[in-house]
XYZ file of C-alpha atoms in Angstrom:
301
model
C -10.524 -10.266 21.780
C -7.438 -7.841 22.175
C -5.489 -6.681 19.197
C -2.106 -8.554 19.189
C 0.659 -5.922 19.708
C 4.303 -6.177 19.717
C 6.288 -6.438 23.017
C 8.081 -3.168 22.289
C 4.718 -1.348 22.003
C 3.571 -2.815 25.359
C 6.649 -1.662 26.959
C 6.538 1.803 25.622
C 3.001 2.108 26.932
C 4.089 1.175 30.159
C 7.134 3.816 29.970
C 4.662 6.773 28.787
C 2.526 5.588 32.058
C 4.229 7.799 34.553
C 1.993 6.819 37.410
C 3.487 3.196 37.131
C 6.384 3.284 39.340
C 6.585 -0.217 39.697
C 6.704 -1.073 35.888
C 9.847 -3.146 36.529
C 11.417 -1.973 33.393
C 15.116 -1.462 34.249
C 16.846 -0.585 30.930
C 15.771 0.343 27.419
C 17.720 1.137 24.217
C 17.490 0.391 20.621
C 18.928 -3.231 20.793
C 18.079 -4.023 24.329
C 15.347 -4.331 27.024
C 15.605 -5.498 30.601
C 12.309 -6.014 32.634
C 10.794 -7.909 35.454
C 7.338 -6.838 35.982
C 4.387 -8.959 35.190
C 2.291 -5.962 34.480
C 4.033 -6.031 31.106
C 1.974 -9.179 30.318
C -1.138 -8.746 32.328
C -3.063 -6.382 29.956
C -2.571 -8.592 27.030
C -3.830 -12.014 25.995
C -1.760 -11.902 22.749
C 1.531 -10.291 21.323
C 3.975 -10.811 18.414
C 7.444 -10.655 19.652
C 9.819 -8.749 17.370
C 13.030 -9.191 19.395
C 14.617 -12.341 20.890
C 13.137 -12.835 24.225
C 14.727 -14.965 27.151
C 12.551 -14.964 30.282
C 13.418 -17.025 33.560
C 10.251 -17.920 35.736
C 11.310 -17.038 39.308
C 7.904 -17.772 40.737
C 4.454 -18.864 39.863
C 3.341 -20.172 36.422
C 2.851 -18.952 32.802
C 0.799 -20.577 30.242
C 0.307 -19.592 26.599
C 0.395 -20.825 23.098
C 3.713 -20.062 21.275
C 3.238 -20.148 17.323
C -0.082 -22.216 18.248
C 2.027 -24.757 20.358
C 0.944 -24.880 23.995
C 3.782 -24.085 26.450
C 3.598 -23.965 30.446
C 6.513 -22.843 32.557
C 6.956 -22.878 36.349
C 9.906 -21.935 38.652
C 13.431 -22.670 37.127
C 12.096 -22.642 33.512
C 13.627 -20.471 30.608
C 11.184 -19.177 28.019
C 13.168 -18.658 24.551
C 11.316 -16.695 21.710
C 12.965 -15.757 18.673
C 11.718 -12.767 16.566
C 8.362 -13.171 14.737
C 7.121 -15.546 17.425
C 3.538 -15.155 18.283
C 2.204 -15.644 21.834
C -1.530 -16.034 22.328
C -3.764 -17.214 25.127
C -1.614 -15.735 27.610
C -2.407 -16.636 31.086
C -0.368 -15.888 34.338
C -0.792 -17.004 37.883
C -1.375 -14.162 40.465
C 2.002 -14.746 41.929
C 3.888 -14.982 38.767
C 7.532 -13.410 38.701
C 10.097 -13.462 36.140
C 13.174 -11.644 34.703
C 13.345 -10.912 30.964
C 15.856 -9.957 28.480
C 14.816 -8.693 24.933
C 17.480 -8.237 22.441
C 17.747 -7.549 18.603
C 19.443 -10.129 16.439
C 22.288 -7.601 15.994
C 23.021 -7.479 19.508
C 22.511 -11.037 20.148
C 25.262 -11.823 17.216
C 27.365 -9.252 18.969
C 27.069 -10.710 22.455
C 27.501 -14.299 21.661
C 30.182 -14.165 18.960
C 31.331 -17.756 18.217
C 28.703 -19.285 20.385
C 25.897 -17.956 18.200
C 25.926 -21.298 16.439
C 24.632 -23.060 19.790
C 21.739 -20.631 20.027
C 20.608 -21.200 16.520
C 21.010 -24.960 16.715
C 18.760 -25.166 19.788
C 16.118 -22.344 18.966
C 15.932 -22.594 15.187
C 16.799 -26.250 14.183
C 15.433 -27.901 17.286
C 12.787 -25.260 17.888
C 13.510 -25.796 21.683
C 11.384 -22.995 23.401
C 11.514 -24.055 27.098
C 14.687 -24.959 28.883
C 14.733 -26.225 32.527
C 17.607 -24.947 34.591
C 18.914 -26.965 37.732
C 18.934 -25.104 41.072
C 22.693 -24.675 40.621
C 22.304 -23.159 37.402
C 19.457 -20.972 38.503
C 21.220 -19.575 41.560
C 23.920 -17.876 39.178
C 21.244 -15.593 37.522
C 19.663 -13.674 40.432
C 23.359 -12.746 41.339
C 24.071 -11.467 37.736
C 20.676 -9.820 37.851
C 21.325 -8.018 41.116
C 24.737 -6.973 39.589
C 23.002 -5.394 36.561
C 20.445 -3.593 38.667
C 23.423 -2.212 40.658
C 25.180 -0.945 37.428
C 21.629 0.704 36.243
C 21.511 2.563 39.353
C 24.922 3.927 38.820
C 23.562 6.086 35.857
C 22.760 8.847 38.194
C 26.140 8.767 39.798
C 27.934 10.770 37.239
C 29.298 7.725 35.633
C 30.487 8.187 31.829
C 27.649 7.224 29.745
C 29.807 5.229 27.181
C 31.225 3.173 30.127
C 27.846 2.564 31.787
C 26.468 1.263 28.588
C 29.413 -1.112 27.982
C 29.218 -2.378 31.486
C 25.548 -3.350 30.883
C 26.338 -4.846 27.509
C 29.219 -6.954 29.241
C 26.913 -8.232 31.671
C 24.273 -9.276 29.223
C 26.813 -10.964 27.193
C 28.129 -13.063 30.012
C 24.442 -13.928 30.941
C 23.843 -15.198 27.273
C 27.137 -16.930 27.119
C 26.343 -18.816 30.200
C 22.911 -19.745 28.987
C 24.487 -21.117 25.879
C 26.725 -23.369 28.070
C 23.536 -24.667 29.883
C 21.547 -25.364 26.854
C 24.531 -26.842 24.678
C 23.716 -30.243 26.029
C 20.762 -30.187 23.791
C 22.965 -30.025 20.567
C 25.103 -33.155 21.593
C 23.053 -35.589 19.554
C 23.018 -33.414 16.550
C 24.825 -34.384 13.452
C 28.185 -32.991 13.334
C 28.752 -30.658 10.451
C 31.509 -28.443 8.977
C 31.731 -25.049 10.341
C 31.416 -23.337 7.018
C 28.010 -24.988 6.538
C 26.890 -24.103 10.170
C 28.110 -20.548 9.645
C 26.138 -20.295 6.362
C 23.151 -21.642 7.722
C 23.216 -19.372 10.602
C 23.648 -16.404 8.065
C 20.538 -17.575 6.195
C 18.423 -17.756 9.229
C 19.412 -14.426 10.129
C 18.804 -12.937 6.630
C 15.422 -14.746 6.576
C 14.524 -13.127 10.224
C 15.481 -9.659 9.207
C 14.036 -9.468 5.902
C 10.656 -7.847 5.923
C 9.421 -9.391 2.518
C 10.004 -12.996 3.177
C 8.322 -14.380 0.288
C 11.123 -14.484 -2.103
C 13.028 -17.125 -4.189
C 15.624 -19.387 -2.854
C 17.721 -17.780 -5.535
C 17.321 -14.190 -3.991
C 18.474 -15.413 -0.480
C 21.430 -17.437 -2.102
C 22.448 -14.419 -3.863
C 22.763 -12.485 -0.822
C 24.961 -15.245 0.610
C 27.116 -15.330 -2.670
C 26.272 -19.224 -2.981
C 24.309 -21.204 -5.393
C 20.685 -22.020 -5.106
C 21.396 -25.716 -4.941
C 24.231 -25.149 -2.181
C 22.023 -23.218 0.069
C 19.258 -26.041 -0.266
C 21.970 -28.508 0.444
C 23.140 -26.651 3.627
C 19.589 -26.201 5.035
C 18.832 -29.881 4.585
C 21.846 -30.975 6.324
C 21.754 -28.737 9.174
C 17.864 -28.890 9.858
C 16.219 -31.506 7.748
C 14.250 -28.844 6.073
C 15.108 -27.199 2.597
C 15.452 -23.310 2.232
C 12.153 -23.251 0.714
C 10.601 -24.790 3.578
C 12.061 -22.353 5.844
C 10.909 -19.443 3.643
C 7.364 -20.866 3.486
C 7.285 -21.196 7.172
C 8.026 -17.641 7.796
C 5.924 -16.321 4.979
C 2.905 -18.365 6.459
C 3.677 -16.926 9.819
C 3.422 -13.258 8.347
C 0.183 -14.262 6.574
C -1.493 -15.526 9.673
C -0.294 -12.533 11.707
C -1.689 -9.809 9.173
C -4.861 -11.545 8.243
C -5.942 -12.303 11.875
C -4.428 -9.543 13.969
C -4.538 -6.387 11.784
C -7.270 -4.325 10.043
C -5.208 -4.154 6.796
C -7.104 -5.203 3.549
C -6.358 -8.243 1.822
C -4.727 -5.895 -1.003
C -2.599 -4.097 1.552
C -1.559 -7.475 3.061
C -0.710 -8.799 -0.360
C 1.380 -5.857 -1.081
C 3.172 -5.851 2.135
C 4.285 -9.255 1.871
C 5.585 -9.104 -1.667
C 3.028 -10.886 -3.785
C 2.452 -9.357 -7.326
C -1.353 -9.280 -6.916
C -4.272 -10.387 -4.815
C -5.025 -13.140 -7.116
C -1.571 -14.845 -6.469
C -1.840 -14.245 -2.734
C -5.392 -15.615 -2.493
C -3.967 -19.119 -4.353
C -1.194 -18.991 -2.347
C -3.226 -18.731 0.960
C -5.637 -21.416 -0.357
C -2.835 -23.795 -1.377
C -1.612 -23.970 2.205
C -4.687 -23.066 4.339
C -7.284 -24.659 2.045
C -9.497 -21.437 2.240
C -9.498 -17.927 0.876
C -7.760 -15.178 2.669
C -11.107 -13.600 3.786
C -12.408 -17.226 5.161
C -9.162 -17.503 7.079
C -9.578 -14.152 8.658
C -13.191 -14.757 9.586
C -12.234 -18.162 11.047
C -9.872 -16.860 13.688
């Protein structure tokens, strides 16, 4: 079994391979990556995604387990992965082709602005990871991508770097806003909520996603949002049907699964890393949720 790696690490390895002229990696900075090569996936059967990933399948098929749920895509499908997602059992057809955009939460917020609510509702509340585009919708993206490729080539034409980067960001923002327009249909049946509640819920999700030690009290997150613990729980329940504690537990268990099964860290190191006061408390937490000890859970992978 190959070790799970982050998608960023996989890309960096490709960048360091100077002989790989067809890597397909077209752009990379601290907030954004654009790529279109199946070679990025071909050497791994599992990876942990630490950025938001939007990938459009333009040819062939892709199969994997996303957070233990099987997914399968073909032409016209868009895969949406949020940070902390875990891809395992990756299989791609020999003719698989795609275009992918990897973007940090910070850059996603800046790109989508007022449309971030649509994104959060579909991705986090409804947990929709596959979206099928109509042919009319799909025809738009190759044109935008070719425009992005043209801009990327201008880097060598003495264009001012600041303007060059802003052009790329603008095109990426256009792409993401367009995608939100397509996926908004999935929010039509959602219960209408006040703008304040939706905004606070989105802020809570972002805070939870970006906090390294997620195993904290609801009061901790509420204090960061300057609201009461009860109000945060009410907001979460109204927006997602799950309490704030449910969300915290879900992300904590995801981290536990990753570090126990996909790293060589000791139980004590994992316990410390995830913010548990001691290994005894950590062991009890794991047993309560997975019905076995941390060591047993690691060995049963």
